[in-house]
DNA sequence: GTGATGGATTAGACACGTCTAAAGATCATC
DNA sequence: GATGATCTTTAGACGTGTCTAATCCATCAC
């Protein structure tokens, strides 16, 4: 049985290894709003429990057991987010913190029933894939909108940062998961991008925004 | 902000004051599967936070603030139990421990949305009243089946102990919230009682069982 | 190679929640 | 009104998770 803090550290390691190829102590600390020394302590504990390998001063790698546990956490987190949005009518910018708590109620029957109740969804409200009972993820290859070129026709697959501010900005521009858009122009000066939604007038988004939009060819 | 442990202690005090007229340190400890000395520490802390009055060696009384907080906890607990039974298909004997965890996710919007989603239920799966947003409870006067006399026609209103064993026993006999029954005979020797469900053959229940069944005139 | 730099770890502290053992109260009974 | 049973509280300890400050280490610039 892991404590809430252990689980949050494990999940942070998993998330950091997902994009970057390393999970640095200071990045874990930043993500959990804690200090590097606290993280070191925790990594030692998780290593003792066989959830990860910790090579001091070098880095951290998940064991199979650790990865599996992390995937279950991610599964619970994303199922709760889906429930809160689809069944309780929350906005996609309101659910992360609640899911951050609910994910720690570890009960397989509850998780599976919730999954069934939601119709075994493959993606959460932010477009992130939901691991199934076995921890399997439907992989998709998406790319950052910021790397796309003028003329491409794309669909928004996911938002890679669930900051309230970003999500509300997207809301205000009518951009959501599944929205189709065409890239009209990319401005070299500031990296901003003019895009045209399928049904609507063109407008511009900053590089900060396009960087966090994961898209796939429409 | 109260910790999980503080909340559980507060709720135990509230629950004990509900039936008996006092909340003894040892009873709180027993209910929380902890020790009397730990409870004393916690009562001191809750008293400092203004949630209850603690008169050492005498007893404990909730303040308005403490009662209000306890009622919100009870509300969340019972709403989650209702959700688990009605929407996720759990048995009424399976939900208490899960609700014991879920109740600590304190977020008014979540609680109210859940309440709406369930249709603002007045009673939980065990027949216990669910406090509303303002902490108000629809009072009913019920009596223990064990105090009833032969000939009375009654409806089961609530089960006052949510032990798995009792609930499964009731399941196996077809007794549930709302069931109608007639008392046929009460045996002085062991306090057991012969009852006849509205649709079905008569059978006997022990005093241990009838003591925990709250009934009202049918 | 030698420093400088910045991230990582350790040392030492503290708050919290729990425990056991010892001491203090209350109360019923004789 | 003393005694004993029972309950409650205090004293002192420990594990956990966090922090700050000090130290350690890898690496990059020169
Ligand atoms: Mn999230
Ligand atoms: Mn969390
Ligand atoms: Mn319950
Ligand atoms: Mn609880």
Short mmCIF file of C-alpha atoms (C1' of nucleotides) and ligand atoms in Angstrom, two decimals:
data_model
loop_
_atom_site.label_atom_id
_atom_site.label_comp_id
_atom_site.label_asym_id
_atom_site.label_seq_id
_atom_site.Cartn_x
_atom_site.Cartn_y
_atom_site.Cartn_z
CA UNK A 1 0.00 0.00 0.00
CA UNK A 2 1.47 3.35 -1.01
CA UNK A 3 0.73 6.62 0.73
CA UNK A 4 -0.70 9.55 -1.15
CA UNK A 5 2.69 11.23 -1.19
CA UNK A 6 4.45 8.14 -2.48
CA UNK A 7 1.86 7.83 -5.23
CA UNK A 8 2.21 11.45 -6.25
CA UNK A 9 5.99 11.09 -6.48
CA UNK A 10 5.68 7.92 -8.50
CA UNK A 11 3.25 9.57 -10.88
CA UNK A 12 5.54 12.57 -11.28
CA UNK A 13 8.43 10.28 -12.20
CA UNK A 14 6.26 8.48 -14.70
CA UNK A 15 5.01 11.70 -16.27
CA UNK A 16 8.49 13.20 -16.59
CA UNK A 17 9.86 10.05 -18.17
CA UNK A 18 6.96 10.09 -20.62
CA UNK A 19 8.04 13.21 -22.44
CA UNK A 20 11.65 13.94 -21.56
CA UNK A 21 13.94 10.94 -21.20
CA UNK A 22 14.91 11.70 -17.63
CA UNK A 23 13.16 12.62 -14.37
CA UNK A 24 15.36 15.13 -12.58
CA UNK A 25 15.02 15.55 -8.85
CA UNK A 26 14.43 19.27 -9.15
CA UNK A 27 11.75 18.81 -11.81
CA UNK A 28 9.89 16.35 -9.62
CA UNK A 29 10.14 18.84 -6.78
CA UNK A 30 8.83 21.65 -8.93
CA UNK A 31 5.93 19.57 -10.20
CA UNK A 32 4.92 18.59 -6.65
CA UNK A 33 5.58 22.07 -5.25
CA UNK A 34 8.08 20.65 -2.78
CA UNK A 35 11.86 20.69 -2.32
CA UNK A 36 14.58 18.61 -3.95
CA UNK A 37 15.72 17.19 -0.62
CA UNK A 38 12.23 15.89 0.08
CA UNK A 39 12.18 14.25 -3.31
CA UNK A 40 15.50 12.52 -2.69
CA UNK A 41 14.10 11.02 0.52
CA UNK A 42 11.04 9.82 -1.32
CA UNK A 43 13.02 8.34 -4.19
CA UNK A 44 15.00 6.34 -1.68
CA UNK A 45 11.81 5.01 -0.18
CA UNK A 46 10.26 4.14 -3.52
CA UNK A 47 13.48 2.41 -4.53
CA UNK A 48 13.39 0.34 -1.36
CA UNK A 49 9.84 -0.67 -2.20
CA UNK A 50 11.01 -1.86 -5.58
CA UNK A 51 9.07 0.67 -7.63
CA UNK A 52 12.08 2.37 -9.20
CA UNK A 53 15.84 2.27 -9.49
CA UNK A 54 17.62 5.27 -8.09
CA UNK A 55 21.21 5.84 -9.13
CA UNK A 56 22.29 8.74 -6.89
CA UNK A 57 23.44 11.79 -8.86
CA UNK A 58 22.43 10.06 -12.06
CA UNK A 59 18.80 9.43 -12.37
CA UNK A 60 15.79 7.34 -11.83
CA UNK A 61 14.13 4.59 -13.83
CA UNK A 62 10.84 2.85 -13.15
CA UNK A 63 10.71 -0.89 -12.57
CA UNK A 64 7.91 -2.90 -14.18
CA UNK A 65 6.10 -2.82 -10.85
CA UNK A 66 6.51 0.93 -10.59
CA UNK A 67 5.33 1.55 -14.12
CA UNK A 68 2.32 -0.64 -13.59
CA UNK A 69 1.39 1.15 -10.40
CA UNK A 70 1.85 4.53 -12.07
CA UNK A 71 -0.40 3.47 -14.93
CA UNK A 72 -3.15 2.51 -12.52
CA UNK A 73 -2.89 5.94 -10.96
CA UNK A 74 -3.06 7.64 -14.32
CA UNK A 75 -6.03 5.44 -15.17
CA UNK A 76 -7.90 6.49 -12.03
CA UNK A 77 -7.00 10.14 -12.48
CA UNK A 78 -8.27 10.27 -16.03
CA UNK A 79 -11.39 8.24 -15.35
CA UNK A 80 -12.38 10.62 -12.56
CA UNK A 81 -11.72 13.62 -14.78
CA UNK A 82 -13.94 12.08 -17.42
CA UNK A 83 -16.65 11.39 -14.88
CA UNK A 84 -16.55 14.91 -13.51
CA UNK A 85 -16.84 16.46 -16.96
CA UNK A 86 -19.28 14.07 -18.60
CA UNK A 87 -21.57 13.21 -15.71
CA UNK A 88 -21.30 16.09 -13.29
CA UNK A 89 -20.96 18.90 -15.81
CA UNK A 90 -17.63 20.32 -14.67
CA UNK A 91 -15.51 22.33 -17.08
CA UNK A 92 -12.30 20.70 -18.30
CA UNK A 93 -10.37 23.41 -16.48
CA UNK A 94 -11.88 22.51 -13.11
CA UNK A 95 -11.27 18.81 -12.75
CA UNK A 96 -7.56 18.28 -12.38
CA UNK A 97 -7.22 19.16 -8.71
CA UNK A 98 -10.24 17.06 -7.77
CA UNK A 99 -8.89 14.10 -9.71
CA UNK A 100 -5.57 14.64 -7.98
CA UNK A 101 -7.37 13.65 -4.77
CA UNK A 102 -9.81 11.08 -6.08
CA UNK A 103 -7.06 9.10 -7.83
CA UNK A 104 -5.77 7.97 -4.44
CA UNK A 105 -8.88 5.99 -3.61
CA UNK A 106 -7.38 2.70 -4.68
CA UNK A 107 -10.01 0.06 -5.23
CA UNK A 108 -10.02 -2.05 -8.33
CA UNK A 109 -13.72 -2.74 -8.27
CA UNK A 110 -14.50 0.96 -8.00
CA UNK A 111 -12.15 1.78 -10.85
CA UNK A 112 -13.58 -0.89 -13.12
CA UNK A 113 -17.18 0.02 -12.33
CA UNK A 114 -16.44 3.65 -13.03
CA UNK A 115 -14.79 2.64 -16.30
CA UNK A 116 -17.87 0.63 -17.33
CA UNK A 117 -20.21 3.41 -16.23
CA UNK A 118 -18.36 5.85 -18.50
CA UNK A 119 -18.39 3.40 -21.40
CA UNK A 120 -14.71 2.49 -21.20
CA UNK A 121 -13.52 5.79 -22.63
CA UNK A 122 -10.18 5.82 -24.46
CA UNK A 123 -9.40 9.47 -23.80
CA UNK A 124 -9.95 11.93 -20.98
CA UNK A 125 -11.35 15.47 -21.31
CA UNK A 126 -7.91 16.82 -22.16
CA UNK A 127 -7.42 14.24 -24.90
CA UNK A 128 -4.99 12.14 -22.89
CA UNK A 129 -5.27 8.38 -23.31
CA UNK A 130 -6.78 6.40 -20.43
CA UNK A 131 -4.89 3.17 -19.65
CA UNK A 132 -7.17 0.14 -19.56
CA UNK A 133 -7.48 -2.40 -16.75
CA UNK A 134 -4.18 -4.00 -17.82
CA UNK A 135 -2.43 -0.67 -18.06
CA UNK A 136 -2.44 -0.66 -21.85
CA UNK A 137 -2.61 2.67 -23.64
CA UNK A 138 -3.94 3.17 -27.15
CA UNK A 139 -0.97 4.90 -28.71
CA UNK A 140 -1.46 7.69 -31.20
CA UNK A 141 1.19 9.70 -32.91
CA UNK A 142 0.41 13.34 -32.43
CA UNK A 143 2.57 16.36 -33.01
CA UNK A 144 2.74 19.80 -31.49
CA UNK A 145 0.80 22.40 -33.43
CA UNK A 146 3.80 24.69 -33.03
CA UNK A 147 5.79 22.44 -35.37
CA UNK A 148 3.20 22.45 -38.15
CA UNK A 149 3.43 24.35 -41.42
CA UNK A 150 1.08 26.62 -43.31
CA UNK A 151 -1.49 24.73 -45.30
CA UNK A 152 -1.83 21.71 -43.04
CA UNK A 153 -5.31 20.60 -42.04
CA UNK A 154 -5.39 19.22 -38.51
CA UNK A 155 -7.55 18.02 -35.67
CA UNK A 156 -6.82 18.86 -32.04
CA UNK A 157 -6.09 15.59 -30.25
CA UNK A 158 -4.95 16.71 -26.82
CA UNK A 159 -3.79 19.57 -24.65
CA UNK A 160 -0.48 18.77 -23.02
CA UNK A 161 -0.78 21.23 -20.14
CA UNK A 162 -3.86 21.32 -17.98
CA UNK A 163 -3.26 24.75 -16.52
CA UNK A 164 -6.59 26.49 -15.86
CA UNK A 165 -5.44 29.57 -17.73
CA UNK A 166 -4.62 27.73 -20.94
CA UNK A 167 -7.82 25.74 -20.90
CA UNK A 168 -9.95 28.81 -20.38
CA UNK A 169 -8.11 30.60 -23.15
CA UNK A 170 -8.88 27.70 -25.49
CA UNK A 171 -12.51 27.75 -24.37
CA UNK A 172 -12.77 31.44 -25.14
CA UNK A 173 -11.47 30.84 -28.68
CA UNK A 174 -13.73 27.86 -29.22
CA UNK A 175 -10.83 25.42 -29.49
CA UNK A 176 -11.56 22.00 -28.03
CA UNK A 177 -10.62 18.36 -28.44
CA UNK A 178 -11.67 17.25 -31.91
CA UNK A 179 -11.80 20.75 -33.39
CA UNK A 180 -10.54 20.90 -36.97
CA UNK A 181 -8.38 23.74 -38.16
CA UNK A 182 -6.15 24.84 -41.00
CA UNK A 183 -2.80 26.51 -40.49
CA UNK A 184 -2.79 29.67 -42.54
CA UNK A 185 0.49 31.28 -41.67
CA UNK A 186 3.35 30.95 -39.26
CA UNK A 187 5.11 34.15 -38.26
CA UNK A 188 8.83 33.73 -37.84
CA UNK A 189 9.15 36.78 -35.64
CA UNK A 190 7.34 35.47 -32.56
CA UNK A 191 6.31 31.98 -33.58
CA UNK A 192 2.65 32.98 -33.52
CA UNK A 193 0.39 31.20 -35.90
CA UNK A 194 -2.75 32.15 -37.81
CA UNK A 195 -5.24 29.33 -37.80
CA UNK A 196 -8.73 28.95 -39.22
CA UNK A 197 -11.23 26.70 -37.47
CA UNK A 198 -13.40 24.61 -39.76
CA UNK A 199 -16.47 26.70 -39.04
CA UNK A 200 -15.39 30.20 -38.13
CA UNK A 201 -13.11 33.06 -38.81
CA UNK A 202 -9.34 32.83 -38.61
CA UNK A 203 -7.43 34.15 -35.64
CA UNK A 204 -3.98 33.97 -34.22
CA UNK A 205 -2.52 31.93 -31.37
CA UNK A 206 0.77 32.51 -29.61
CA UNK A 207 3.62 30.05 -29.65
CA UNK A 208 2.97 29.33 -25.95
CA UNK A 209 -0.46 28.07 -26.92
CA UNK A 210 0.45 26.17 -30.09
CA UNK A 211 3.27 24.47 -28.22
CA UNK A 212 0.76 22.80 -25.91
CA UNK A 213 -1.71 21.70 -28.56
CA UNK A 214 -1.21 18.14 -29.77
CA UNK A 215 -2.70 17.63 -33.21
CA UNK A 216 -3.08 14.90 -35.78
CA UNK A 217 -3.77 15.09 -39.52
CA UNK A 218 -7.48 15.63 -40.14
CA UNK B 1 -8.78 22.80 6.59
CA UNK B 2 -9.11 19.64 8.63
CA UNK B 3 -6.99 16.56 8.10
CA UNK B 4 -8.56 13.21 7.39
CA UNK B 5 -7.90 12.10 10.94
CA UNK B 6 -9.42 15.23 12.42
CA UNK B 7 -12.48 14.76 10.29
CA UNK B 8 -12.88 11.13 11.28
CA UNK B 9 -12.66 12.04 14.95
CA UNK B 10 -15.18 14.83 14.53
CA UNK B 11 -17.56 12.51 12.74
CA UNK B 12 -17.20 9.86 15.45
CA UNK B 13 -18.08 12.44 18.11
CA UNK B 14 -21.10 13.53 16.11
CA UNK B 15 -22.28 9.97 15.57
CA UNK B 16 -21.92 9.01 19.23
CA UNK B 17 -23.78 12.10 20.37
CA UNK B 18 -26.56 11.27 17.91
CA UNK B 19 -27.72 8.16 19.69
CA UNK B 20 -26.25 8.13 23.19
CA UNK B 21 -26.06 11.47 24.94
CA UNK B 22 -22.32 11.39 25.44
CA UNK B 23 -19.23 10.64 23.38
CA UNK B 24 -16.80 8.76 25.58
CA UNK B 25 -13.11 8.78 24.76
CA UNK B 26 -12.93 5.01 24.74
CA UNK B 27 -15.94 4.70 22.44
CA UNK B 28 -14.41 7.11 19.97
CA UNK B 29 -11.21 5.09 20.12
CA UNK B 30 -13.06 1.85 19.54
CA UNK B 31 -14.99 3.25 16.61
CA UNK B 32 -11.81 4.52 14.97
CA UNK B 33 -9.80 1.42 15.88
CA UNK B 34 -7.29 3.51 17.76
CA UNK B 35 -6.31 4.14 21.40
CA UNK B 36 -7.89 6.38 24.01
CA UNK B 37 -4.70 8.40 24.42
CA UNK B 38 -4.67 9.22 20.73
CA UNK B 39 -8.27 10.36 20.97
CA UNK B 40 -7.48 12.67 23.87
CA UNK B 41 -4.77 14.34 21.79
CA UNK B 42 -7.15 14.78 18.92
CA UNK B 43 -9.94 16.16 21.09
CA UNK B 44 -7.51 18.77 22.35
CA UNK B 45 -6.67 19.76 18.83
CA UNK B 46 -10.28 19.92 17.71
CA UNK B 47 -11.13 21.99 20.78
CA UNK B 48 -8.34 24.43 19.90
CA UNK B 49 -9.79 24.74 16.43
CA UNK B 50 -13.14 25.63 17.93
CA UNK B 51 -15.02 22.58 16.70
CA UNK B 52 -15.89 21.18 20.11
CA UNK B 53 -15.70 21.83 23.82
CA UNK B 54 -13.63 19.37 25.75
CA UNK B 55 -14.10 19.24 29.51
CA UNK B 56 -11.31 16.87 30.64
CA UNK B 57 -12.63 13.79 32.43
CA UNK B 58 -16.19 14.89 31.72
CA UNK B 59 -17.02 14.90 28.11
CA UNK B 60 -17.21 16.56 24.82
CA UNK B 61 -19.81 18.73 23.13
CA UNK B 62 -19.83 19.99 19.57
CA UNK B 63 -19.87 23.71 18.85
CA UNK B 64 -22.14 25.02 16.10
CA UNK B 65 -19.11 25.10 13.82
CA UNK B 66 -18.19 21.52 14.71
CA UNK B 67 -21.72 20.26 14.17
CA UNK B 68 -21.95 22.00 10.84
CA UNK B 69 -18.67 20.51 9.70
CA UNK B 70 -19.70 17.05 10.87
CA UNK B 71 -22.98 17.35 8.98
CA UNK B 72 -21.14 18.19 5.77
CA UNK B 73 -19.03 15.07 6.26
CA UNK B 74 -22.09 12.94 6.85
CA UNK B 75 -23.64 14.49 3.77
CA UNK B 76 -20.67 13.61 1.60
CA UNK B 77 -20.42 10.11 3.06
CA UNK B 78 -24.04 9.30 2.37
CA UNK B 79 -24.12 10.89 -1.07
CA UNK B 80 -21.14 8.80 -2.13
CA UNK B 81 -22.75 5.65 -0.73
CA UNK B 82 -25.87 6.44 -2.70
CA UNK B 83 -23.85 7.04 -5.85
CA UNK B 84 -21.95 3.79 -5.48
CA UNK B 85 -25.12 1.77 -5.02
CA UNK B 86 -27.43 3.50 -7.47
CA UNK B 87 -25.04 4.37 -10.27
CA UNK B 88 -22.18 1.91 -10.00
CA UNK B 89 -24.16 -1.12 -8.89
CA UNK B 90 -22.37 -1.82 -5.62
CA UNK B 91 -24.12 -3.78 -2.89
CA UNK B 92 -25.14 -1.85 0.23
CA UNK B 93 -22.65 -3.95 2.19
CA UNK B 94 -19.72 -2.83 0.05
CA UNK B 95 -19.87 0.93 0.08
CA UNK B 96 -19.10 2.07 3.60
CA UNK B 97 -15.33 1.78 3.47
CA UNK B 98 -15.14 3.47 0.10
CA UNK B 99 -17.34 6.32 1.30
CA UNK B 100 -15.11 6.55 4.35
CA UNK B 101 -12.36 7.67 1.97
CA UNK B 102 -14.38 9.62 -0.57
CA UNK B 103 -16.04 11.76 2.12
CA UNK B 104 -12.72 13.53 2.71
CA UNK B 105 -12.63 15.08 -0.73
CA UNK B 106 -14.01 18.40 0.45
CA UNK B 107 -15.30 20.50 -2.40
CA UNK B 108 -18.68 22.13 -2.21
CA UNK B 109 -19.21 22.24 -5.94
CA UNK B 110 -18.47 18.52 -6.24
CA UNK B 111 -20.82 17.70 -3.38
CA UNK B 112 -23.66 19.77 -4.79
CA UNK B 113 -23.22 18.43 -8.31
CA UNK B 114 -23.24 14.90 -6.98
CA UNK B 115 -26.38 15.69 -4.99
CA UNK B 116 -28.11 17.04 -8.13
CA UNK B 117 -26.92 14.10 -10.20
CA UNK B 118 -28.51 11.70 -7.72
CA UNK B 119 -31.73 13.70 -7.62
CA UNK B 120 -31.17 15.20 -4.17
CA UNK B 121 -31.90 11.97 -2.34
CA UNK B 122 -33.23 12.20 1.21
CA UNK B 123 -31.91 8.84 2.38
CA UNK B 124 -28.83 6.74 1.73
CA UNK B 125 -28.79 3.02 0.90
CA UNK B 126 -28.94 2.12 4.60
CA UNK B 127 -31.97 4.34 5.15
CA UNK B 128 -30.02 7.07 6.92
CA UNK B 129 -31.05 10.64 6.19
CA UNK B 130 -28.76 12.73 3.99
CA UNK B 131 -28.25 16.29 5.27
CA UNK B 132 -28.94 18.92 2.61
CA UNK B 133 -26.63 21.74 1.53
CA UNK B 134 -27.49 23.66 4.69
CA UNK B 135 -26.96 20.65 6.90
CA UNK B 136 -30.66 20.14 7.50
CA UNK B 137 -31.92 16.61 8.06
CA UNK B 138 -35.47 15.42 7.40
CA UNK B 139 -36.31 13.98 10.77
CA UNK B 140 -38.37 10.83 11.09
CA UNK B 141 -39.33 9.07 14.22
CA UNK B 142 -38.40 5.44 13.91
CA UNK B 143 -38.16 2.73 16.54
CA UNK B 144 -36.09 -0.37 16.92
CA UNK B 145 -37.83 -3.49 15.70
CA UNK B 146 -36.65 -5.21 18.89
CA UNK B 147 -39.04 -3.01 20.90
CA UNK B 148 -42.11 -3.83 18.83
CA UNK B 149 -44.95 -6.09 19.85
CA UNK B 150 -46.73 -8.98 18.18
CA UNK B 151 -49.35 -7.85 15.70
CA UNK B 152 -47.69 -4.63 14.60
CA UNK B 153 -47.39 -3.96 10.87
CA UNK B 154 -44.18 -2.12 10.03
CA UNK B 155 -41.91 -0.89 7.29
CA UNK B 156 -38.12 -1.08 7.53
CA UNK B 157 -36.82 2.48 7.52
CA UNK B 158 -33.12 2.05 8.22
CA UNK B 159 -30.36 -0.24 9.40
CA UNK B 160 -28.46 1.30 12.26
CA UNK B 161 -25.27 -0.73 11.84
CA UNK B 162 -23.57 -1.02 8.52
CA UNK B 163 -21.50 -4.08 9.31
CA UNK B 164 -21.02 -6.23 6.21
CA UNK B 165 -22.20 -9.31 8.05
CA UNK B 166 -25.52 -7.84 9.13
CA UNK B 167 -26.24 -6.40 5.70
CA UNK B 168 -25.52 -9.67 3.96
CA UNK B 169 -27.69 -11.52 6.45
CA UNK B 170 -30.55 -9.14 5.69
CA UNK B 171 -29.96 -9.62 1.97
CA UNK B 172 -30.16 -13.36 2.35
CA UNK B 173 -33.51 -13.07 4.12
CA UNK B 174 -34.85 -10.60 1.58
CA UNK B 175 -35.10 -7.80 4.11
CA UNK B 176 -34.36 -4.36 2.68
CA UNK B 177 -35.19 -0.70 3.15
CA UNK B 178 -38.92 -0.28 2.54
CA UNK B 179 -39.81 -3.93 3.15
CA UNK B 180 -43.12 -4.39 4.98
CA UNK B 181 -43.49 -6.97 7.68
CA UNK B 182 -45.79 -8.11 10.48
CA UNK B 183 -44.54 -9.11 13.91
CA UNK B 184 -46.03 -12.50 14.71
CA UNK B 185 -44.47 -13.41 17.99
CA UNK B 186 -41.73 -12.28 20.33
CA UNK B 187 -39.98 -14.98 22.35
CA UNK B 188 -39.13 -13.89 25.84
CA UNK B 189 -36.43 -16.52 26.24
CA UNK B 190 -33.89 -15.09 23.75
CA UNK B 191 -35.63 -11.99 22.43
CA UNK B 192 -35.89 -13.56 19.00
CA UNK B 193 -38.83 -12.53 16.91
CA UNK B 194 -40.99 -14.23 14.30
CA UNK B 195 -41.78 -11.89 11.46
CA UNK B 196 -43.73 -12.28 8.26
CA UNK B 197 -42.76 -10.25 5.21
CA UNK B 198 -45.63 -8.88 3.17
CA UNK B 199 -45.01 -11.33 0.34
CA UNK B 200 -43.43 -14.43 1.73
CA UNK B 201 -43.26 -16.94 4.47
CA UNK B 202 -42.58 -16.08 8.10
CA UNK B 203 -39.20 -16.64 9.67
CA UNK B 204 -37.36 -15.68 12.78
CA UNK B 205 -34.71 -13.06 13.44
CA UNK B 206 -32.45 -12.84 16.45
CA UNK B 207 -32.47 -9.97 18.90
CA UNK B 208 -29.08 -8.87 17.55
CA UNK B 209 -30.72 -8.34 14.19
CA UNK B 210 -33.99 -6.77 15.33
CA UNK B 211 -32.05 -4.39 17.55
CA UNK B 212 -30.42 -2.82 14.50
CA UNK B 213 -33.54 -2.55 12.36
CA UNK B 214 -35.24 0.84 12.54
CA UNK B 215 -38.89 0.61 11.58
CA UNK B 216 -41.89 2.87 11.24
CA UNK B 217 -45.62 2.04 11.21
CA UNK B 218 -46.67 0.80 7.76
"C1'" DG C 1 43.74 20.26 -15.29
"C1'" DT C 2 41.26 23.87 -12.42
"C1'" DG C 3 37.44 26.35 -10.96
"C1'" DA C 4 32.90 27.69 -11.08
"C1'" DT C 5 28.23 26.39 -11.28
"C1'" DG C 6 24.22 24.13 -10.50
"C1'" DG C 7 21.85 20.05 -9.32
"C1'" DA C 8 21.68 16.18 -5.75
"C1'" DT C 9 22.24 14.42 -1.41
"C1'" DT C 10 22.86 14.44 3.58
"C1'" DA C 11 22.40 16.31 8.30
"C1'" DG C 12 19.55 18.01 11.48
"C1'" DA C 13 15.18 19.90 12.72
"C1'" DC C 14 10.13 20.07 13.25
"C1'" DA C 15 4.94 19.07 12.99
"C1'" DC C 16 1.79 15.37 13.00
"C1'" DG C 17 -0.51 11.22 14.33
"C1'" DT C 18 0.04 7.30 16.61
"C1'" DC C 19 1.53 4.15 20.45
"C1'" DT C 20 2.74 2.18 25.43
"C1'" DA C 21 3.27 2.91 30.12
"C1'" DA C 22 2.46 5.60 34.00
"C1'" DA C 23 -0.28 8.65 36.65
"C1'" DG C 24 -4.71 11.04 37.65
"C1'" DA C 25 -10.04 11.18 38.13
"C1'" DT C 26 -14.57 9.48 38.92
"C1'" DC C 27 -17.78 6.69 40.81
"C1'" DA C 28 -20.02 2.62 42.73
"C1'" DT C 29 -19.69 -0.27 46.74
"C1'" DC C 30 -18.96 -1.54 50.99
"C1'" DG D 1 -15.25 8.00 53.42
"C1'" DA D 2 -11.73 4.42 51.89
"C1'" DT D 3 -11.07 0.98 48.05
"C1'" DG D 4 -11.05 -0.74 43.68
"C1'" DA D 5 -12.62 -0.77 38.94
"C1'" DT D 6 -12.69 1.74 35.07
"C1'" DC D 7 -11.95 5.50 32.33
"C1'" DT D 8 -8.99 9.55 30.99
"C1'" DT D 9 -5.09 12.06 30.57
"C1'" DT D 10 -0.07 12.88 30.44
"C1'" DA D 11 4.76 11.65 29.47
"C1'" DG D 12 7.78 10.03 26.41
"C1'" DA D 13 8.71 7.63 22.25
"C1'" DC D 14 8.62 6.57 17.23
"C1'" DG D 15 7.66 6.67 12.07
"C1'" DT D 16 6.48 9.74 8.28
"C1'" DG D 17 6.87 13.67 5.42
"C1'" DT D 18 8.49 17.94 5.07
"C1'" DC D 19 11.90 21.86 5.50
"C1'" DT D 20 16.66 24.67 5.60
"C1'" DA D 21 21.47 24.66 5.49
"C1'" DA D 22 25.51 22.38 4.54
"C1'" DT D 23 28.02 19.32 1.73
"C1'" DC D 24 28.87 16.55 -2.31
"C1'" DC D 25 29.45 15.66 -7.18
"C1'" DA D 26 29.33 16.08 -12.35
"C1'" DT D 27 30.23 18.91 -15.92
"C1'" DC D 28 31.40 22.93 -18.63
"C1'" DA D 29 34.45 26.84 -19.65
"C1'" DC D 30 38.75 28.13 -19.74
MN1 LIG E 1 -5.33 15.86 -14.75
MN1 LIG E 2 -2.66 13.06 -6.42
MN1 LIG E 3 -21.49 4.47 5.79
MN1 LIG E 4 -13.44 8.77 6.74
#
